[in-house]
PDB file of C-alpha atoms in Angstrom:
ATOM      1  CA  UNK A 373       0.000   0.000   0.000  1.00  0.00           C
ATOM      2  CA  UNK A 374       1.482   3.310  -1.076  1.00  0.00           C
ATOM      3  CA  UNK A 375       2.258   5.867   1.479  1.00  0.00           C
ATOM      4  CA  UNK A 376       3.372   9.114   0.962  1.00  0.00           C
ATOM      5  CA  UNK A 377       5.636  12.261   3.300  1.00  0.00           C
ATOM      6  CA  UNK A 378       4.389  15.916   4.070  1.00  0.00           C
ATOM      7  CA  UNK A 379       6.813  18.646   4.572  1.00  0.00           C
ATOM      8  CA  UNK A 380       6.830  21.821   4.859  1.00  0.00           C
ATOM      9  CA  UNK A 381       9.668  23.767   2.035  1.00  0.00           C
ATOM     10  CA  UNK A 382      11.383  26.196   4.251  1.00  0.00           C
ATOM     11  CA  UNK A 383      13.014  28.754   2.339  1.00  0.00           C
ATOM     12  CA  UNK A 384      10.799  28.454  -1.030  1.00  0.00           C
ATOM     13  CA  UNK A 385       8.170  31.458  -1.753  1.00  0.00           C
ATOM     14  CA  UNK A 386       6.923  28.895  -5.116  1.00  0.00           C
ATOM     15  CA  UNK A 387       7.266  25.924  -7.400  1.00  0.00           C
ATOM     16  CA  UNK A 388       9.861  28.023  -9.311  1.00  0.00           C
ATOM     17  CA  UNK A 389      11.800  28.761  -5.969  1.00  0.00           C
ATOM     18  CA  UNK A 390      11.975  25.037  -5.055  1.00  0.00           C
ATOM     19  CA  UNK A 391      13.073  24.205  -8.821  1.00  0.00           C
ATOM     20  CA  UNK A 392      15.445  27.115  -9.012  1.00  0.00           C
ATOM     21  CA  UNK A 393      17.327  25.299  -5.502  1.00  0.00           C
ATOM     22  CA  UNK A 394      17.012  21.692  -6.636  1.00  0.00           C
ATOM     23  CA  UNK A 395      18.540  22.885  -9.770  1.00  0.00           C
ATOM     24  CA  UNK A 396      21.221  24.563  -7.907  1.00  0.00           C
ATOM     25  CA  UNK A 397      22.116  21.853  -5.493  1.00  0.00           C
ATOM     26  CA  UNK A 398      22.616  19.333  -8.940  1.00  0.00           C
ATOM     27  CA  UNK A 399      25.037  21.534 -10.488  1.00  0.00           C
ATOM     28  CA  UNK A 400      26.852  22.102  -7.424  1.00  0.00           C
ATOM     29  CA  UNK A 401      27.099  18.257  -7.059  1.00  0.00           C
ATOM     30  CA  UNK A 402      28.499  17.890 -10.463  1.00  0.00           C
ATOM     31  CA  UNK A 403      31.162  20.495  -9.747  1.00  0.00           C
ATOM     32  CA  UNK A 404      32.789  18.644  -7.143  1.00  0.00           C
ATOM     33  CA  UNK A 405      32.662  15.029  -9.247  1.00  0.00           C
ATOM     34  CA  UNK A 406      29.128  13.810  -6.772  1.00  0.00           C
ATOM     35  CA  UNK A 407      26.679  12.187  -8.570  1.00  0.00           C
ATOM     36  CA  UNK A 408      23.925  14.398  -9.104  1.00  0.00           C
ATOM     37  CA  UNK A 409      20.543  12.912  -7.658  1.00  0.00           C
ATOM     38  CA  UNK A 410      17.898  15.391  -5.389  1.00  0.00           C
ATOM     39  CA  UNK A 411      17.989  14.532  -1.842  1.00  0.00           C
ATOM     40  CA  UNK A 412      16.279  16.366   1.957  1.00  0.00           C
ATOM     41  CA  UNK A 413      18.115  16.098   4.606  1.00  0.00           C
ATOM     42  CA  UNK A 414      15.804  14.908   7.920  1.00  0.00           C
ATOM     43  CA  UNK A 415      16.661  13.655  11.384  1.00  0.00           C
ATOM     44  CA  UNK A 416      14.211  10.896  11.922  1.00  0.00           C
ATOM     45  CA  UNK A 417      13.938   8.071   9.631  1.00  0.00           C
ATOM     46  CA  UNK A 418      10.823   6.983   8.395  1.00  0.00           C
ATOM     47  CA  UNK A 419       9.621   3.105   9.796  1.00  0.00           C
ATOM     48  CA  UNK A 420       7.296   2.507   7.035  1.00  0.00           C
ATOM     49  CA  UNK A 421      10.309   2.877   4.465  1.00  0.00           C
ATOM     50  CA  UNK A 422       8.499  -0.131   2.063  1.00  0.00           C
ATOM     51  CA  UNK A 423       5.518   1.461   2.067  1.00  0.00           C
ATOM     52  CA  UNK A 424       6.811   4.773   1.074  1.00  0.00           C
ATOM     53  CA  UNK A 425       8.411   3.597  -1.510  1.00  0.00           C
ATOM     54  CA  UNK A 426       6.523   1.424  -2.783  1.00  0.00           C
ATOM     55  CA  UNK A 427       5.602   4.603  -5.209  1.00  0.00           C
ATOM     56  CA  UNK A 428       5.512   7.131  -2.750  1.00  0.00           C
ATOM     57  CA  UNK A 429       6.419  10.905  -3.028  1.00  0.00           C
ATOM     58  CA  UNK A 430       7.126  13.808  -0.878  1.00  0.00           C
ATOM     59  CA  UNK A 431       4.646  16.491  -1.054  1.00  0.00           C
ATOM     60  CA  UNK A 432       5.861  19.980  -0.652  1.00  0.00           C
ATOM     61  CA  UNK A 433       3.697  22.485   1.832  1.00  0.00           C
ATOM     62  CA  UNK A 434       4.438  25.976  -0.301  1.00  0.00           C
ATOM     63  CA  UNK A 435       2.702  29.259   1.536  1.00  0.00           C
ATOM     64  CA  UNK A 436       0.377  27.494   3.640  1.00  0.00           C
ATOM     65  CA  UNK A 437      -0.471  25.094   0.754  1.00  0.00           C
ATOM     66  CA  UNK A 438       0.700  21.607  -0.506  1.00  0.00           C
ATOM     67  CA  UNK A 439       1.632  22.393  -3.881  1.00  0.00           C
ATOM     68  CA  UNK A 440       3.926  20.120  -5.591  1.00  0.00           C
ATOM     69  CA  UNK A 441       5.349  16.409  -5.134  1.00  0.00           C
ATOM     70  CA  UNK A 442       8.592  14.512  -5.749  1.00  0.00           C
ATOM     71  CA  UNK A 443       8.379  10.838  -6.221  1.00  0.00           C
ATOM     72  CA  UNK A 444      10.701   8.925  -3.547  1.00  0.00           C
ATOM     73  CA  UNK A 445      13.423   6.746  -4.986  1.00  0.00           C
ATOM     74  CA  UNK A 446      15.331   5.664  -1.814  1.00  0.00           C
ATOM     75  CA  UNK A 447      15.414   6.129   1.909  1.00  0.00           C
ATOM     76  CA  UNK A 448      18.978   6.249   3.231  1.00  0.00           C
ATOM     77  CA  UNK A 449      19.910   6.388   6.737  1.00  0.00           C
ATOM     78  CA  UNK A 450      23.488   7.499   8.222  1.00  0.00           C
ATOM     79  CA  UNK A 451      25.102   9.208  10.776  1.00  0.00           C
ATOM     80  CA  UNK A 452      26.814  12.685   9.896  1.00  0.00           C
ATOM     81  CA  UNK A 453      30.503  13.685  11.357  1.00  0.00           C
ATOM     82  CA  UNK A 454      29.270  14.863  14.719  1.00  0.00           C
ATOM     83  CA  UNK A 455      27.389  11.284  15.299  1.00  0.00           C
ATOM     84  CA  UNK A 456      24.149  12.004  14.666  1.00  0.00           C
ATOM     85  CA  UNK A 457      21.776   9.603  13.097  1.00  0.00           C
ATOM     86  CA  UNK A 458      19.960  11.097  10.057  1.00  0.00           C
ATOM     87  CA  UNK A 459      18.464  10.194   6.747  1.00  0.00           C
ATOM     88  CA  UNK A 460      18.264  11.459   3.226  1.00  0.00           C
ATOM     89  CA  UNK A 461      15.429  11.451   1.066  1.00  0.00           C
ATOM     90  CA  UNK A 462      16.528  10.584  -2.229  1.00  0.00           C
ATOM     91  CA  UNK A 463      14.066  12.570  -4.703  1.00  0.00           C
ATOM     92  CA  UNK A 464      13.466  12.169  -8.739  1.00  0.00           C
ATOM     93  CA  UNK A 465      14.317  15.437  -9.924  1.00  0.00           C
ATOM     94  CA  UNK A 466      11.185  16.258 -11.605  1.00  0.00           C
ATOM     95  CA  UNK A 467       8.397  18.338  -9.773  1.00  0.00           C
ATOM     96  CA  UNK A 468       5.035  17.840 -10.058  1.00  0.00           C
ATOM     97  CA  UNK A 469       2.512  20.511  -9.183  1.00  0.00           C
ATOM     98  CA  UNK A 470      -0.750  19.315  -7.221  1.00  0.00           C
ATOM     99  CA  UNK A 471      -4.136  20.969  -6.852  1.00  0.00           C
ATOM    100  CA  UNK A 472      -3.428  22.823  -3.846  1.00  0.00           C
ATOM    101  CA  UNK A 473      -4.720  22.176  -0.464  1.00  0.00           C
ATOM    102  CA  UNK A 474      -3.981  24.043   2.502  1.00  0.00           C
ATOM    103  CA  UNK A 475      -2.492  22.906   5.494  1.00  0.00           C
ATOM    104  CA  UNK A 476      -1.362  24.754   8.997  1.00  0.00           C
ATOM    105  CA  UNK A 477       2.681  24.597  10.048  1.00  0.00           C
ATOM    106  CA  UNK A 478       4.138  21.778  11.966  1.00  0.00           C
ATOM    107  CA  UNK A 479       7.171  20.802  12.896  1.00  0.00           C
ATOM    108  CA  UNK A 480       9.471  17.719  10.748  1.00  0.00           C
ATOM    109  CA  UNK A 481       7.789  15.748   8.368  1.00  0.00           C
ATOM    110  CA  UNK A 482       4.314  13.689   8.698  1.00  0.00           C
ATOM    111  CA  UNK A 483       3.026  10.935   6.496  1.00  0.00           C
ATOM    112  CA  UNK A 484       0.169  11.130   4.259  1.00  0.00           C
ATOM    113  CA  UNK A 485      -1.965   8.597   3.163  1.00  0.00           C
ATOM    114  CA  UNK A 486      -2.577   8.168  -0.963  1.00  0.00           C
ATOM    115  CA  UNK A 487      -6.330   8.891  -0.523  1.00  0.00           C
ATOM    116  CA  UNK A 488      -5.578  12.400   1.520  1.00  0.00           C
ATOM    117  CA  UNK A 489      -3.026  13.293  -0.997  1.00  0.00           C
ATOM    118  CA  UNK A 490      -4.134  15.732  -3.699  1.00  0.00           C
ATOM    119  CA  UNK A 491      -4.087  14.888  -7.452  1.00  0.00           C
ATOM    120  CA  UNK A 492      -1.724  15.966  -9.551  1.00  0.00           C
ATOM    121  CA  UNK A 493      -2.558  19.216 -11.873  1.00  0.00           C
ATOM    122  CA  UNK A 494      -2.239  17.447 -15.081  1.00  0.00           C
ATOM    123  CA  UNK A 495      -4.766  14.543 -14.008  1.00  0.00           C
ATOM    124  CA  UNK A 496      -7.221  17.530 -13.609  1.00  0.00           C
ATOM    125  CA  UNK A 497      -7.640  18.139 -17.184  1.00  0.00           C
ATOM    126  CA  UNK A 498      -4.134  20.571 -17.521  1.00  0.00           C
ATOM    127  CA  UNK A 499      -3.462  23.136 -15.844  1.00  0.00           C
ATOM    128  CA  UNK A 500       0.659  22.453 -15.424  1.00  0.00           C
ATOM    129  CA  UNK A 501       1.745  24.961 -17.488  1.00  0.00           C
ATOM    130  CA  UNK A 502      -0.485  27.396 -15.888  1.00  0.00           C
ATOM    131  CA  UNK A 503       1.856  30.682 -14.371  1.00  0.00           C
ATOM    132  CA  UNK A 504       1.885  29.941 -10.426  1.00  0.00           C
ATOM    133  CA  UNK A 505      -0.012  33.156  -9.080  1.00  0.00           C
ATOM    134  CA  UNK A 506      -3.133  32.469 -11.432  1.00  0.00           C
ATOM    135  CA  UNK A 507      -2.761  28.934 -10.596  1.00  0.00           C
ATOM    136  CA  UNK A 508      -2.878  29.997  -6.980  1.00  0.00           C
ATOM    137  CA  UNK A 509      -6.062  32.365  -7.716  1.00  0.00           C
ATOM    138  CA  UNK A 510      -7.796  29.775  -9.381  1.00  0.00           C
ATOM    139  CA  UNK A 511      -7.440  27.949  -6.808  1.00  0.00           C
ATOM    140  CA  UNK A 512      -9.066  30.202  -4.258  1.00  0.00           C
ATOM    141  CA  UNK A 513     -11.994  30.674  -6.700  1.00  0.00           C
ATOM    142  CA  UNK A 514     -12.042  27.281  -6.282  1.00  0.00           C
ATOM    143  CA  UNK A 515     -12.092  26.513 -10.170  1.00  0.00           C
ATOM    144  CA  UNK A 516      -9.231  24.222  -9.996  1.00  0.00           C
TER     145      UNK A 516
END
């Protein structure tokens, strides 16, 4: 059964702000010889890593609103220098906005089950290649 993460993107005022960083973080990763693959950084480690994914994603809270997802492709714990257990969230590099639904701020990640998750933009009839801020006022019309 598919699972999927909530988060909220700290730092990122849109879509194109999370893209622009993502993008960023890849080409500073193939500067120094890293392989280039989209990860988050968290402190806990999810339990229910099979279920996650098992086609999973990571859904992005933007403004007060889930707005986008990144499918999962790995879960991979470590420990950083100072001896800290953590994990990385290996991402696919492709971003995929979601009708938007709002949530309040909390604190780390949370999971989300597949039938709370919203659908993706495209499955909606289009609506992708829509600029973000009439995307968002669509939204609060509620016509998308």
């Amino acid at each position: 059964m598919t699972l999927h993460l909530l988060k909220l993107c700290v730092g990122a005022e849109s879509i194109e702000d999370l893209q622009a960083s993502i993008d960023f973080r890849l080409s500073e990763q193939r500067a120094r010889g890293l392989p280039a693959e989209p990860f988050h950084t968290t402190r806990m480690v999810p339990t229910r890593k099979y279920e996650l994914l098992d086609g999973g994603s990571l859904y992005w809270v933007i403004k007060g609103a889930i707005q986008v997802r990144q499918r999962l492709v790995d879960i991979r714990p470590f420990t950083d220098g100072a001896g800290v257990k953590r994990c990385h969230l290996v991402l696919e590099p492709l971003l995929h906005p979601t009708r938007p639904q709002p949530r309040r701020p909390f604190q780390g990640w949370r999971y989300l089950k597949a039938e709370d998750a919203p659908a993706d933009l495209k499955r909606l009839g289009g609506g992708s290649d829509i600029p973000e801020a009439m995307r968002r006022e669509l939204a609060e019309l509620c016509l998308i």
